Coordinates of C-alpha atoms (C1' of nucleotides) and ligand atoms in Angstrom, one line a residue:
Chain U
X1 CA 0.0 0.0 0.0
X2 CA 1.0 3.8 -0.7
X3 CA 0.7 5.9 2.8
X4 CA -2.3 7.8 4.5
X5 CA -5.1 5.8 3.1
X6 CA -6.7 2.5 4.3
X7 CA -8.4 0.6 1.4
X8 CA -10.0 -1.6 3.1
X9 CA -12.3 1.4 4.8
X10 CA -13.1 2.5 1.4
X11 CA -16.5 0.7 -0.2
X12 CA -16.6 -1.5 -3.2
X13 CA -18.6 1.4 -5.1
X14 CA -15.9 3.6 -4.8
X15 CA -13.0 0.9 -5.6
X16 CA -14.8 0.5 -8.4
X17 CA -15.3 3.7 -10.0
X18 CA -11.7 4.8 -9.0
X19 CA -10.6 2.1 -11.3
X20 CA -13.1 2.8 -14.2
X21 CA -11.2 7.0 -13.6
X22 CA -7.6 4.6 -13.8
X23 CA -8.8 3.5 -17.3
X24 CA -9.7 7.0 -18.5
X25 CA -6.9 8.6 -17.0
X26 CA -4.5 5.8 -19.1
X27 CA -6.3 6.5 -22.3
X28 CA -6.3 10.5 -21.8
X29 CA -2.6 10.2 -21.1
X30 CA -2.1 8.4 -24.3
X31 CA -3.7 11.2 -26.3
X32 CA -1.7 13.7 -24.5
X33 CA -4.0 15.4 -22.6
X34 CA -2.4 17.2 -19.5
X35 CA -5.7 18.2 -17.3
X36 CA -9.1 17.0 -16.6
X37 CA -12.2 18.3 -14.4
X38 CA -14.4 16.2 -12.4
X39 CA -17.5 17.1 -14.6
X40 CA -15.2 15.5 -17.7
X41 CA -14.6 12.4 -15.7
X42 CA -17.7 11.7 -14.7
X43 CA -18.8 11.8 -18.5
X44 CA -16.5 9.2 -19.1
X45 CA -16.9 7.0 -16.3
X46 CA -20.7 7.5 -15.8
X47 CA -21.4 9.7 -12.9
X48 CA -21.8 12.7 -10.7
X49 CA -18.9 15.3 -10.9
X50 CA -19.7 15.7 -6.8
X51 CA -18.8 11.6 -6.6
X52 CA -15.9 12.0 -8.7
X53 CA -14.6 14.5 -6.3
X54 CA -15.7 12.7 -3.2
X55 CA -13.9 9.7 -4.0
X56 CA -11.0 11.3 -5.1
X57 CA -10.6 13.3 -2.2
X58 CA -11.5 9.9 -0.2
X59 CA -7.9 8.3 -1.3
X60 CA -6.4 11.8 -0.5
X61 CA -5.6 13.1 -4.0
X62 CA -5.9 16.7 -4.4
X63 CA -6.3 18.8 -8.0
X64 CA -6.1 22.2 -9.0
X65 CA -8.8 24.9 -8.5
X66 CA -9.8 26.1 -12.2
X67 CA -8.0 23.5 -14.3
X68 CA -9.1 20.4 -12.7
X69 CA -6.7 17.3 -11.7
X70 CA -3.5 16.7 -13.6
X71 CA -4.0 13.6 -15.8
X72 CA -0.7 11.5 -15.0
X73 CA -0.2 12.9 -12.1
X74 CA -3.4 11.7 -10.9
X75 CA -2.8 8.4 -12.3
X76 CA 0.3 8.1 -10.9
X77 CA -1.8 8.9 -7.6
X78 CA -4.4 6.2 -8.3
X79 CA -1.5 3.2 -9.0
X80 CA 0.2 3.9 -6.3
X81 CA -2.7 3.7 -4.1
X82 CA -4.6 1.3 -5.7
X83 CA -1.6 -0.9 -5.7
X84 CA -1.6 -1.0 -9.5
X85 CA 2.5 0.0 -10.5
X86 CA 3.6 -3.5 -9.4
X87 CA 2.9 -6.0 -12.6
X88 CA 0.6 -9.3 -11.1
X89 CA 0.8 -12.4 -12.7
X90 CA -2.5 -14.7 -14.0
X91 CA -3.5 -17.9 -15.0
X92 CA -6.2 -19.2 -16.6
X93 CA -8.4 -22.0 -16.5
X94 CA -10.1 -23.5 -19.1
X95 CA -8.8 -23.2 -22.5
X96 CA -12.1 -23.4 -24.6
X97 CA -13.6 -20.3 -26.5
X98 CA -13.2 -17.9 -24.0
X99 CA -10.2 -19.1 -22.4
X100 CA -8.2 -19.3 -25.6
X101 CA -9.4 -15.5 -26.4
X102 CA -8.7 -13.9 -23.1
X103 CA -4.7 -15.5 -23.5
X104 CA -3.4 -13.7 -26.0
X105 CA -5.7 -10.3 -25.1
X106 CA -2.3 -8.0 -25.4
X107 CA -4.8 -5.2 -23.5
X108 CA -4.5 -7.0 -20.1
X109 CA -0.3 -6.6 -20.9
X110 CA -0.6 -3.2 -21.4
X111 CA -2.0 -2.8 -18.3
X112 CA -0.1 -4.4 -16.0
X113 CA -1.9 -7.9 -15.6
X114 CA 0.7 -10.7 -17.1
X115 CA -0.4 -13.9 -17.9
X116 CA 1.6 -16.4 -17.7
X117 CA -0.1 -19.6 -17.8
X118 CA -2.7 -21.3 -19.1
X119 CA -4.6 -24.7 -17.8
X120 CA -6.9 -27.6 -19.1
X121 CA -7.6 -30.7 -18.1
X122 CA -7.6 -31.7 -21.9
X123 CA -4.3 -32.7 -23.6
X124 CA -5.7 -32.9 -26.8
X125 CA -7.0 -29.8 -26.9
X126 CA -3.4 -28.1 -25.4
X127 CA -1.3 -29.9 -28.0
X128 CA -3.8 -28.2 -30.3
X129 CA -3.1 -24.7 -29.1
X130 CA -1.8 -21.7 -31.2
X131 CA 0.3 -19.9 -28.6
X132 CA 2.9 -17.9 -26.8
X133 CA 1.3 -18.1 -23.4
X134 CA 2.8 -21.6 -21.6
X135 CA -0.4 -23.6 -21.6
X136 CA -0.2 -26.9 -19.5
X137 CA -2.7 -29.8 -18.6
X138 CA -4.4 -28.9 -15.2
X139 CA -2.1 -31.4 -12.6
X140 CA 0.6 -29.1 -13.0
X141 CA -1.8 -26.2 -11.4
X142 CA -0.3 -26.3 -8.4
X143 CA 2.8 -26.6 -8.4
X144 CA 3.2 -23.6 -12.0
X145 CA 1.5 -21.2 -9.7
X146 CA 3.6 -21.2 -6.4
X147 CA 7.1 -21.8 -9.2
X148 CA 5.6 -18.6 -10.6
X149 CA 4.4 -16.9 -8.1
X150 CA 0.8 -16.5 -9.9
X151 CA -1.6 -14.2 -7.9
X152 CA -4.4 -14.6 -9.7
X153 CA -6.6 -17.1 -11.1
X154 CA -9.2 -16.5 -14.3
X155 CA -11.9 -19.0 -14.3
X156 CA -13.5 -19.8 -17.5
X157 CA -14.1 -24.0 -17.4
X158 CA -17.8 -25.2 -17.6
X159 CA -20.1 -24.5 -14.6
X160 CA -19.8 -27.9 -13.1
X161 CA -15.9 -27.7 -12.5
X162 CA -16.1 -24.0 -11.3
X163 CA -15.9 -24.5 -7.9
X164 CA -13.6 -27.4 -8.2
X165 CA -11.1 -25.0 -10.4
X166 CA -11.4 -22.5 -7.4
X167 CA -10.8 -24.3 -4.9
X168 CA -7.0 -25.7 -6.5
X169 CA -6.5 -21.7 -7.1
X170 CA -7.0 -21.5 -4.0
X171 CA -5.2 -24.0 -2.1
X172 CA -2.2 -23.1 -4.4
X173 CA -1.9 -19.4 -3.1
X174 CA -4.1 -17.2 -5.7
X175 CA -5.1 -14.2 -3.8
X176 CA -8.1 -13.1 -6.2
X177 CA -10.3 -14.9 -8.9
X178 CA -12.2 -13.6 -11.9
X179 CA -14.8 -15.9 -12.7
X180 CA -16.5 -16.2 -16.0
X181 CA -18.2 -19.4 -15.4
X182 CA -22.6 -18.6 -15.0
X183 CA -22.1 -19.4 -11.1
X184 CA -21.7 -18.2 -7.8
X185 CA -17.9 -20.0 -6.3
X186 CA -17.8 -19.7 -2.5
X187 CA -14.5 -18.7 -1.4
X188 CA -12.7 -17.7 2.3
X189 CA -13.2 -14.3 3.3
X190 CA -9.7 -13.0 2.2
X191 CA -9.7 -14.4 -1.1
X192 CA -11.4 -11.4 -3.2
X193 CA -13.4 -12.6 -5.5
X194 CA -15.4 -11.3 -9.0
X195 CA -18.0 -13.1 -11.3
X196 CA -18.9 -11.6 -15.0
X197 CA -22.0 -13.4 -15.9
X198 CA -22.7 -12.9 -19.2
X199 CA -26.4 -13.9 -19.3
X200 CA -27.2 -11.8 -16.3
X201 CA -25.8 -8.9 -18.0
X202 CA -28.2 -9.9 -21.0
X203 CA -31.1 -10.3 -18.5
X204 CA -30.9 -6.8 -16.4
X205 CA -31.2 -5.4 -19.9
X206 CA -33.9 -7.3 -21.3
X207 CA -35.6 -6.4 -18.0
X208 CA -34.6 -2.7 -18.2
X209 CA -35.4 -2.3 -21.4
X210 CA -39.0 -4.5 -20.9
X211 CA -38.2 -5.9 -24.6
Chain Q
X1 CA -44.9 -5.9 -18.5
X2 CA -46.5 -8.9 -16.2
X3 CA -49.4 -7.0 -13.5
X4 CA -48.9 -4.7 -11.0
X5 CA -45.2 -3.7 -10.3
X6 CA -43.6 -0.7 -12.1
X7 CA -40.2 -2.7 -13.0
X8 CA -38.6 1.2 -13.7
X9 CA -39.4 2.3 -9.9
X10 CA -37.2 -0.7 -9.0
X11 CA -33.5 0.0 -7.9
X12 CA -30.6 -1.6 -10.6
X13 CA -29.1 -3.3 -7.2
X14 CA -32.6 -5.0 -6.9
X15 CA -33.2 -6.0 -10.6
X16 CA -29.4 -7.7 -10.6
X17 CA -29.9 -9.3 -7.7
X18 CA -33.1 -10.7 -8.9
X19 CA -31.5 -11.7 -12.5
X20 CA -29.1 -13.8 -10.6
X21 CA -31.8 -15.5 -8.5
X22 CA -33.5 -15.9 -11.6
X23 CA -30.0 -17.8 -12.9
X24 CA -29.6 -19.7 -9.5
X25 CA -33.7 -20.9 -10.2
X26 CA -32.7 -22.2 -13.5
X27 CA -30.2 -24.4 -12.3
X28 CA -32.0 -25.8 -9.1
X29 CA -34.9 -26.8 -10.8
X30 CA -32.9 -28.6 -13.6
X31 CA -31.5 -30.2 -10.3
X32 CA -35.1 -30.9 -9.7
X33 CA -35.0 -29.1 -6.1
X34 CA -38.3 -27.9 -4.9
X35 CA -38.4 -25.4 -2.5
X36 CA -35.6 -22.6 -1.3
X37 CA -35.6 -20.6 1.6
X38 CA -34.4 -16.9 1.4
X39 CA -31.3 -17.9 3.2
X40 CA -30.0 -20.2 0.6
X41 CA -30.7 -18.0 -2.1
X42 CA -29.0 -15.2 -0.6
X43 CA -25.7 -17.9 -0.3
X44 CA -26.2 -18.5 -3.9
X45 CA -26.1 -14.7 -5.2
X46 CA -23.7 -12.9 -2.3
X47 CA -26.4 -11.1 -0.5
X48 CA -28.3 -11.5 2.8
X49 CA -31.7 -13.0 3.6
X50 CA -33.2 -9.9 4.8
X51 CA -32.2 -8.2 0.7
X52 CA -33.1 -11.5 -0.8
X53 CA -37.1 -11.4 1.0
X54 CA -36.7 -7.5 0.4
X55 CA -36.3 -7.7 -3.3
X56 CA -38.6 -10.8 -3.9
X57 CA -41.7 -8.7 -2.0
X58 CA -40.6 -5.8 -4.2
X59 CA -41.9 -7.4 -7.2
X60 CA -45.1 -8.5 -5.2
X61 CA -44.0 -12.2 -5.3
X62 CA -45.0 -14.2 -2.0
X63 CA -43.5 -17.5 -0.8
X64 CA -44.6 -19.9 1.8
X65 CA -43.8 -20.0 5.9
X66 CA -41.7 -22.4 7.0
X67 CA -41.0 -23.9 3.4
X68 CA -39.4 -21.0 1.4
X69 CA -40.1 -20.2 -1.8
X70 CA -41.4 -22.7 -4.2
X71 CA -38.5 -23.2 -7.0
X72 CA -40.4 -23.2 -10.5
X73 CA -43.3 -20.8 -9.2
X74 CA -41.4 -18.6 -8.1
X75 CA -38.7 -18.7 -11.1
X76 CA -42.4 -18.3 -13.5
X77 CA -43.3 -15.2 -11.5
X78 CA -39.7 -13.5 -11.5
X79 CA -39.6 -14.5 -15.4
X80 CA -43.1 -12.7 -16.4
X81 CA -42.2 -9.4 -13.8
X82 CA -39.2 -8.8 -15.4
X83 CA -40.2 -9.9 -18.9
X84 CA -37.7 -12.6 -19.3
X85 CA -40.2 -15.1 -20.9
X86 CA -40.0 -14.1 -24.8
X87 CA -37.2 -14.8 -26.4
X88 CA -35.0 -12.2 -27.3
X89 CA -33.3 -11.5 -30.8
X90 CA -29.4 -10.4 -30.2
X91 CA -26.4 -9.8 -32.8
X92 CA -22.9 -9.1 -32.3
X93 CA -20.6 -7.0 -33.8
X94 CA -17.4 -7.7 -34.5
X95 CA -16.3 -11.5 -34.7
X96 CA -12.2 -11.7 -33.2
X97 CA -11.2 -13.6 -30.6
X98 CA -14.2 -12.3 -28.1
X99 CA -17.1 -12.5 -30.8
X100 CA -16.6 -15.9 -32.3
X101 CA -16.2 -17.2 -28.2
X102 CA -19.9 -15.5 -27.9
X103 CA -21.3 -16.4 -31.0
X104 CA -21.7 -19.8 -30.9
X105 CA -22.3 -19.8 -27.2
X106 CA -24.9 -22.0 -26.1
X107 CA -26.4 -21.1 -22.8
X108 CA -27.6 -17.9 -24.6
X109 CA -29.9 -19.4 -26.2
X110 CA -31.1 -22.1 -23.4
X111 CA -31.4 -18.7 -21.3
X112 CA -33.7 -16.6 -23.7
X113 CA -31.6 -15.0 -25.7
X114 CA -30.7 -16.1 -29.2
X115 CA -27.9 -14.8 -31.3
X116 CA -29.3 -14.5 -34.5
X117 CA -26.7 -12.9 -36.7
X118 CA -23.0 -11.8 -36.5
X119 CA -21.4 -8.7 -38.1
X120 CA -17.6 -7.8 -39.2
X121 CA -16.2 -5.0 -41.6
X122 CA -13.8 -7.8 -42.6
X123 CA -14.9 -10.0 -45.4
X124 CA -12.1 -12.2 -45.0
X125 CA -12.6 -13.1 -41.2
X126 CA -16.5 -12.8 -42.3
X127 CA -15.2 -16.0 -45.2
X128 CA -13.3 -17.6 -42.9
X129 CA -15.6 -18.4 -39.9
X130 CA -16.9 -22.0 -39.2
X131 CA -20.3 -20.9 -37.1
X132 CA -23.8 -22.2 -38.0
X133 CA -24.7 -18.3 -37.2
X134 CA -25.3 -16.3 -40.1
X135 CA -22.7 -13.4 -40.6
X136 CA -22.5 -10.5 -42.5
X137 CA -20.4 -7.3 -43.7
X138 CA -21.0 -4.9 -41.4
X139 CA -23.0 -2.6 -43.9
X140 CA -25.8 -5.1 -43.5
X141 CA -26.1 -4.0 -40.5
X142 CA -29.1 -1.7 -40.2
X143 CA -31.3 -4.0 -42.7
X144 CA -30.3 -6.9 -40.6
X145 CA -31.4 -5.4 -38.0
X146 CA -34.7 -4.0 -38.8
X147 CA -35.9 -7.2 -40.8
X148 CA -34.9 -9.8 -38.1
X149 CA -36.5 -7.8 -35.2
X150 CA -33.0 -7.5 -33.4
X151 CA -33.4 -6.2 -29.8
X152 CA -30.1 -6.8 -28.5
X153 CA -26.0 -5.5 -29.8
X154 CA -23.4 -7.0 -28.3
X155 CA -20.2 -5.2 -29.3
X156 CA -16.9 -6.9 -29.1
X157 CA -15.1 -4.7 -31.7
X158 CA -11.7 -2.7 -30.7
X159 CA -12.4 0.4 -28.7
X160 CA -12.1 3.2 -31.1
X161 CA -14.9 1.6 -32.9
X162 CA -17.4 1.0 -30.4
X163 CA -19.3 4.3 -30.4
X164 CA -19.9 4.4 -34.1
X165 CA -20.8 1.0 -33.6
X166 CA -23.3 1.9 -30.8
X167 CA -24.4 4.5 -32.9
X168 CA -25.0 2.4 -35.9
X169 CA -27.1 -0.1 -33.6
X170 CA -29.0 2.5 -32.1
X171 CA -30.1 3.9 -35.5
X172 CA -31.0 0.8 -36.6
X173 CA -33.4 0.2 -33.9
X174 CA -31.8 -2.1 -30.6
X175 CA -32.7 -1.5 -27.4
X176 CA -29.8 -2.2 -25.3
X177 CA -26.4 -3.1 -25.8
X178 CA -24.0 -4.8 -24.2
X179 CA -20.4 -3.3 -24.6
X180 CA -17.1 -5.6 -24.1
X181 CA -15.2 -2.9 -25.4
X182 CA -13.0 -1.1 -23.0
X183 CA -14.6 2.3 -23.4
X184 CA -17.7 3.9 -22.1
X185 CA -20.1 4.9 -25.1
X186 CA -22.7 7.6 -24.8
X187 CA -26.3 6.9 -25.2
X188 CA -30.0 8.1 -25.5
X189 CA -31.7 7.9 -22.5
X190 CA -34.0 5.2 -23.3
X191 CA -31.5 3.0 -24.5
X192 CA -30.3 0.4 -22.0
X193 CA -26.2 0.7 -21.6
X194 CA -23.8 -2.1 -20.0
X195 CA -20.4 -2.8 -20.1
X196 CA -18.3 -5.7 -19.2
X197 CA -14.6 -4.3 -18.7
X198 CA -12.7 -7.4 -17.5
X199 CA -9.4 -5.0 -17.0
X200 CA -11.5 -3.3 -14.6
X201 CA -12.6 -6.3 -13.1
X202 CA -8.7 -7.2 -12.6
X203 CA -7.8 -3.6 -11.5
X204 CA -10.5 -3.9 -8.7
X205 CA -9.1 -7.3 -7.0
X206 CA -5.7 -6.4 -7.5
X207 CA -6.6 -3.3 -5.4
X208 CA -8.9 -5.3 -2.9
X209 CA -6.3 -8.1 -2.3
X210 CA -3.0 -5.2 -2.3
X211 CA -1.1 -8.0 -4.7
Chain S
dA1 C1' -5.7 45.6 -11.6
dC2 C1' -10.1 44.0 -11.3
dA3 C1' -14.2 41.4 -12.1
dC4 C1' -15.8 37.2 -13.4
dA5 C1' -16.2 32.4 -14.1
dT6 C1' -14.7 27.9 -13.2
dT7 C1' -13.4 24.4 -10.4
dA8 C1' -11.8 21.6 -6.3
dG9 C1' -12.7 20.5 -1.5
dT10 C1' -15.9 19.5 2.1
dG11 C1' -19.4 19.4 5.9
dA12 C1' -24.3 19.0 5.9
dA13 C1' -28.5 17.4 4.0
dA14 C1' -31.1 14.3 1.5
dT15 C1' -31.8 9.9 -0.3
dA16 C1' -31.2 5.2 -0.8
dA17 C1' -30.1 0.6 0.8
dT18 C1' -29.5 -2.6 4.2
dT19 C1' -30.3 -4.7 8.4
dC20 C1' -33.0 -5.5 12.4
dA21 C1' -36.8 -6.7 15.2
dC22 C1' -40.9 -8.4 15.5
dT23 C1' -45.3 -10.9 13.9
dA24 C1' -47.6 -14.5 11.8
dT25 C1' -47.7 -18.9 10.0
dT26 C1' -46.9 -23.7 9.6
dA27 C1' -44.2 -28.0 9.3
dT28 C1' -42.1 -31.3 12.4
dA29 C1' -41.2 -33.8 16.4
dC30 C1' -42.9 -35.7 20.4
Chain V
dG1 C1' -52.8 -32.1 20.1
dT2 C1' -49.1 -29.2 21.7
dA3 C1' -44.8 -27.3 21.8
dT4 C1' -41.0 -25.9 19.0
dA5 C1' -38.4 -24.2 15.5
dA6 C1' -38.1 -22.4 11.0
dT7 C1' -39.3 -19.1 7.8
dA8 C1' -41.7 -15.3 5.1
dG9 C1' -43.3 -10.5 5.5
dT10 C1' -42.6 -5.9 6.8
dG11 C1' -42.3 -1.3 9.2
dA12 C1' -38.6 0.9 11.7
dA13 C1' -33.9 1.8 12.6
dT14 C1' -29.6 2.0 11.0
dT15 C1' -26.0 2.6 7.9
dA16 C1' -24.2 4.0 3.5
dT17 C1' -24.1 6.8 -0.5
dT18 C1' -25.1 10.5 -3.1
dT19 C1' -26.1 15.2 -3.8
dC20 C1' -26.2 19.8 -2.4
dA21 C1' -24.5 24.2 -0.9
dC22 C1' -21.1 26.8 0.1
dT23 C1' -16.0 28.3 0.4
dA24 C1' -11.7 29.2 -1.4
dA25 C1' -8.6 29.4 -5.0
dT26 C1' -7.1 30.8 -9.5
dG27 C1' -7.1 31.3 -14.5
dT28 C1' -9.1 34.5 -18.1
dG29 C1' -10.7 38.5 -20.2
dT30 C1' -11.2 43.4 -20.2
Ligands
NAD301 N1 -18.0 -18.9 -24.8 C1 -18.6 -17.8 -24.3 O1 -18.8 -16.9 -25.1 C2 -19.0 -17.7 -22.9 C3 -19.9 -16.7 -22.6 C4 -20.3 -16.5 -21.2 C5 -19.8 -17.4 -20.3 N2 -19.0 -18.4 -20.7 C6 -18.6 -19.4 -19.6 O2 -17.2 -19.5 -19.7 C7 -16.9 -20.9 -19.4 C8 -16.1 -21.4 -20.6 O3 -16.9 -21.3 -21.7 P1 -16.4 -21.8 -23.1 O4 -17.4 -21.4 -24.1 O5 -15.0 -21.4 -23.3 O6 -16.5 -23.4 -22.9 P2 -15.6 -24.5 -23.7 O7 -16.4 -25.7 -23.5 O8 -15.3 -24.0 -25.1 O9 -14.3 -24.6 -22.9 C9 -14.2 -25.1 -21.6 C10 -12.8 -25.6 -21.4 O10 -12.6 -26.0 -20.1 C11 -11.9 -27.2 -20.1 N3 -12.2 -27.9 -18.8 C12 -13.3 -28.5 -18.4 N4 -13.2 -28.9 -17.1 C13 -12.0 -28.5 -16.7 C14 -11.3 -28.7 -15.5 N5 -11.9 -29.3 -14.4 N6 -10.1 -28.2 -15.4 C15 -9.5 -27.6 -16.5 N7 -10.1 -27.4 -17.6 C16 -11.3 -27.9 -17.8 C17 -12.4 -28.0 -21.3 O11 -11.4 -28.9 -21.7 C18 -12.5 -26.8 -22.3 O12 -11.3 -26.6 -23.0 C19 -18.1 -21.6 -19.2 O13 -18.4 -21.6 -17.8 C20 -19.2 -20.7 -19.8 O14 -20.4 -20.9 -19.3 C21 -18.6 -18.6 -22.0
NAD302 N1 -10.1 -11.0 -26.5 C1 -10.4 -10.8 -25.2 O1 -10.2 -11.7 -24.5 C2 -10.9 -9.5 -24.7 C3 -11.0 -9.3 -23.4 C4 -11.5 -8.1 -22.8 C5 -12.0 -7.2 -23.7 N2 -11.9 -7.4 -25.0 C6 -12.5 -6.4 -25.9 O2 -13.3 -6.9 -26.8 C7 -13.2 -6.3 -28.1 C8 -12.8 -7.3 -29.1 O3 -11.7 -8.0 -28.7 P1 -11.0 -9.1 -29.6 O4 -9.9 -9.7 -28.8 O5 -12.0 -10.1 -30.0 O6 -10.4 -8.3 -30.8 P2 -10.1 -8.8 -32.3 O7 -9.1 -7.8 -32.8 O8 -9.8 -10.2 -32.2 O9 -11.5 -8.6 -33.0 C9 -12.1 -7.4 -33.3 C10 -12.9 -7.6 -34.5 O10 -13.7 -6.5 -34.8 C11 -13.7 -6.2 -36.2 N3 -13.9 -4.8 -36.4 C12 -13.1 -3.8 -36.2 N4 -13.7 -2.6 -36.4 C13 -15.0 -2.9 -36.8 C14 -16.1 -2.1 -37.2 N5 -16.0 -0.8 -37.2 N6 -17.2 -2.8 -37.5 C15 -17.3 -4.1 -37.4 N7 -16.3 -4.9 -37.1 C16 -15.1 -4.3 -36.8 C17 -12.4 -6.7 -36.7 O11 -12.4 -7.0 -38.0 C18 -12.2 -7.9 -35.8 O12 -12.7 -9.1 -36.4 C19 -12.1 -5.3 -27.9 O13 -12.7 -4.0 -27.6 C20 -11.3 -5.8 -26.7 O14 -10.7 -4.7 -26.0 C21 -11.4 -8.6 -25.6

DNA sequence: ACACATTAGTGAAATAATTCACTATTATAC
DNA sequence: GTATAATAGTGAATTATTTCACTAATGTGT
């Protein structure tokens, strides 16, 4: 952690936002752009100038009255107390459609999220693979992970083996796991843990929308 | 809309909550289970069963003392209040890595939502793909659309083309789209906006677990 | 130099969401 | 049949989050 500023006291909603800002900020920085207001931030990320600002403030980062915060400076601000500079290495689990597409994403790279292995439990289907990702059949799990010090684990087998999957992660010393399988792992308390469910994503807008 | 509940007076937190119970339903009555009890469907989702009772009364749906809720009448109910019951027409546009994963995914379609045609501005990738999808040149897009009935883009293009994308959908007639690009696209008002950004999803349990 | 407009910072107010506490009901055990 | 325990339903209390209202600072134009 950076100084001054406990995460863990600040809420989910907040995280969350203050990472959607560390995306902007990286792609405003690209294009060269030196300063940014709250009210432009919140148009990017999808809320209230007075939230930007109160979240901001909450990790202790200060701007500049009249032009707004400065844009690397600010992301500089953000990895350091985010814990983002440091580079954490992946794995991922299940080598099928999804799995095969989120390997070679060069996006996750660029942004500080190495992956470094890739599992399944079918030979075949490894022997097959087009890659430069290490891809190996699922026994070595354990063993690849602590050997390379692999933080976090990317779920994307079939439903049934989810938990399964999870719980090797797990045992082999994963601290987080993205899971893209349609459900809910249970995991200990300080294992943090994500799910992207497709379908739901689909549903909540059918719903919205009343198609 | 089913009777009696104004789905837009609803809170998001409620109406995702409720599309995962909806997703949990599914899968327990498949399993053939009858009966749930708010506590096991708030271990299911992550929530409580104080939110879980809370969200189900919401929508006016009632369950039984001392049993719980019954599985498939309750899963009926939830289906017709948020309008899950017709099927729903969905395309995606732009058919790399990420596309072709979704395109020939399965569980949409068991969940609802079928994928009924894919779109590239490549006509070689367009030549190339093995999918029993039909798929067309992008500029197909709006007539696609508008003939087929298509409620639903899913946009898996790069980032610097998802807004015109969005835009393109939109004109044609969707009603909500679901955006895997990296990138926050503007939209009307009555137009039903998510985004799946798995970097962010990374960023935010590096930053929860302080890899 | 001065007035003005813009913008961050922030405590207070308002709003929203969750959790609690309690009631009523009913299945189960004895 | 009665007691008990489990569970939904729900208004109230609590807690969390967002929005507002105001201050202070400072760049810009005249
Ligand atoms: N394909 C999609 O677009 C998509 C969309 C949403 C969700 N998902 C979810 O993502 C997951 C993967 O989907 P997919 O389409 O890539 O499936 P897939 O069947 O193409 O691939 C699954 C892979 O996991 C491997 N596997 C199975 N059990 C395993 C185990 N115990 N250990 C290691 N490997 C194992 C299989 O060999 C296979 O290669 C599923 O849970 C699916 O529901 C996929
Ligand atoms: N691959 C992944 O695992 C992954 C993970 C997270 C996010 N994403 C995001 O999903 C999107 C797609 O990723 P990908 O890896 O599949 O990329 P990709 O380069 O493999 O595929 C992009 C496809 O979009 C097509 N395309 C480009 N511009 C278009 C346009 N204007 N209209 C129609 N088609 C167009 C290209 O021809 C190509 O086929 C990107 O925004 C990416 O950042 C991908």
């Amino acid at each position: 952690m950076c100084h001054g500023v406990y995460i863990m006291d600040i809420s989910d909603n907040t995280i969350k936002r203050i990472c959607s800002i560390f995306g902007s900020l990286s792609a405003m920085e690209k294009r060269g752009v030196e300063f940014v207001s709250s009210k432009e931030l919140a148009g990017y990320i999808g809320s209230t100038e007075y939230t930007v600002r109160k979240d901001i403030s909450i990790l202790g980062v200060t701007g500049y009255t009249r032009r707004g915060y400065e844009v690397s400076g600010l992301k500089k601000e953000l990895e350091c107390k985010l814990n983002l500079s440091k580079k954490k290495k992946a794995c991922i689990v299940g080598l099928g459609r999804l799995g095969t597409a989120l390997l070679d994403y060069e996006k996750f790279q660029e942004d500080g999220f190495e992956i470094v292995a890739g599992f399944d439990c079918s030979i075949n289907r490894i022997e097959r693979l087009n890659t430069h990702i290490e891809v190996f059949q699922i026994s070595y799990l354990k063993d690849t992970i602590q050997q390379r010090s692999i933080e976090l684990g990317i779920i994307a087998v079939p439903a049934k083996s989810a938990q399964e999957v999870a719980d090797d992660l797990i045992e082999a010393g994963v601290k987080g796991i993205l899971n893209f399988a349609p459900v809910k792992i249970g995991v200990p308390k300080h294992i943090i843990y994500l799910e992207m469910d497709f379908t739901n994503a689909l549903r909540f807008i059918a719903a919205r929308s009343s198609l």
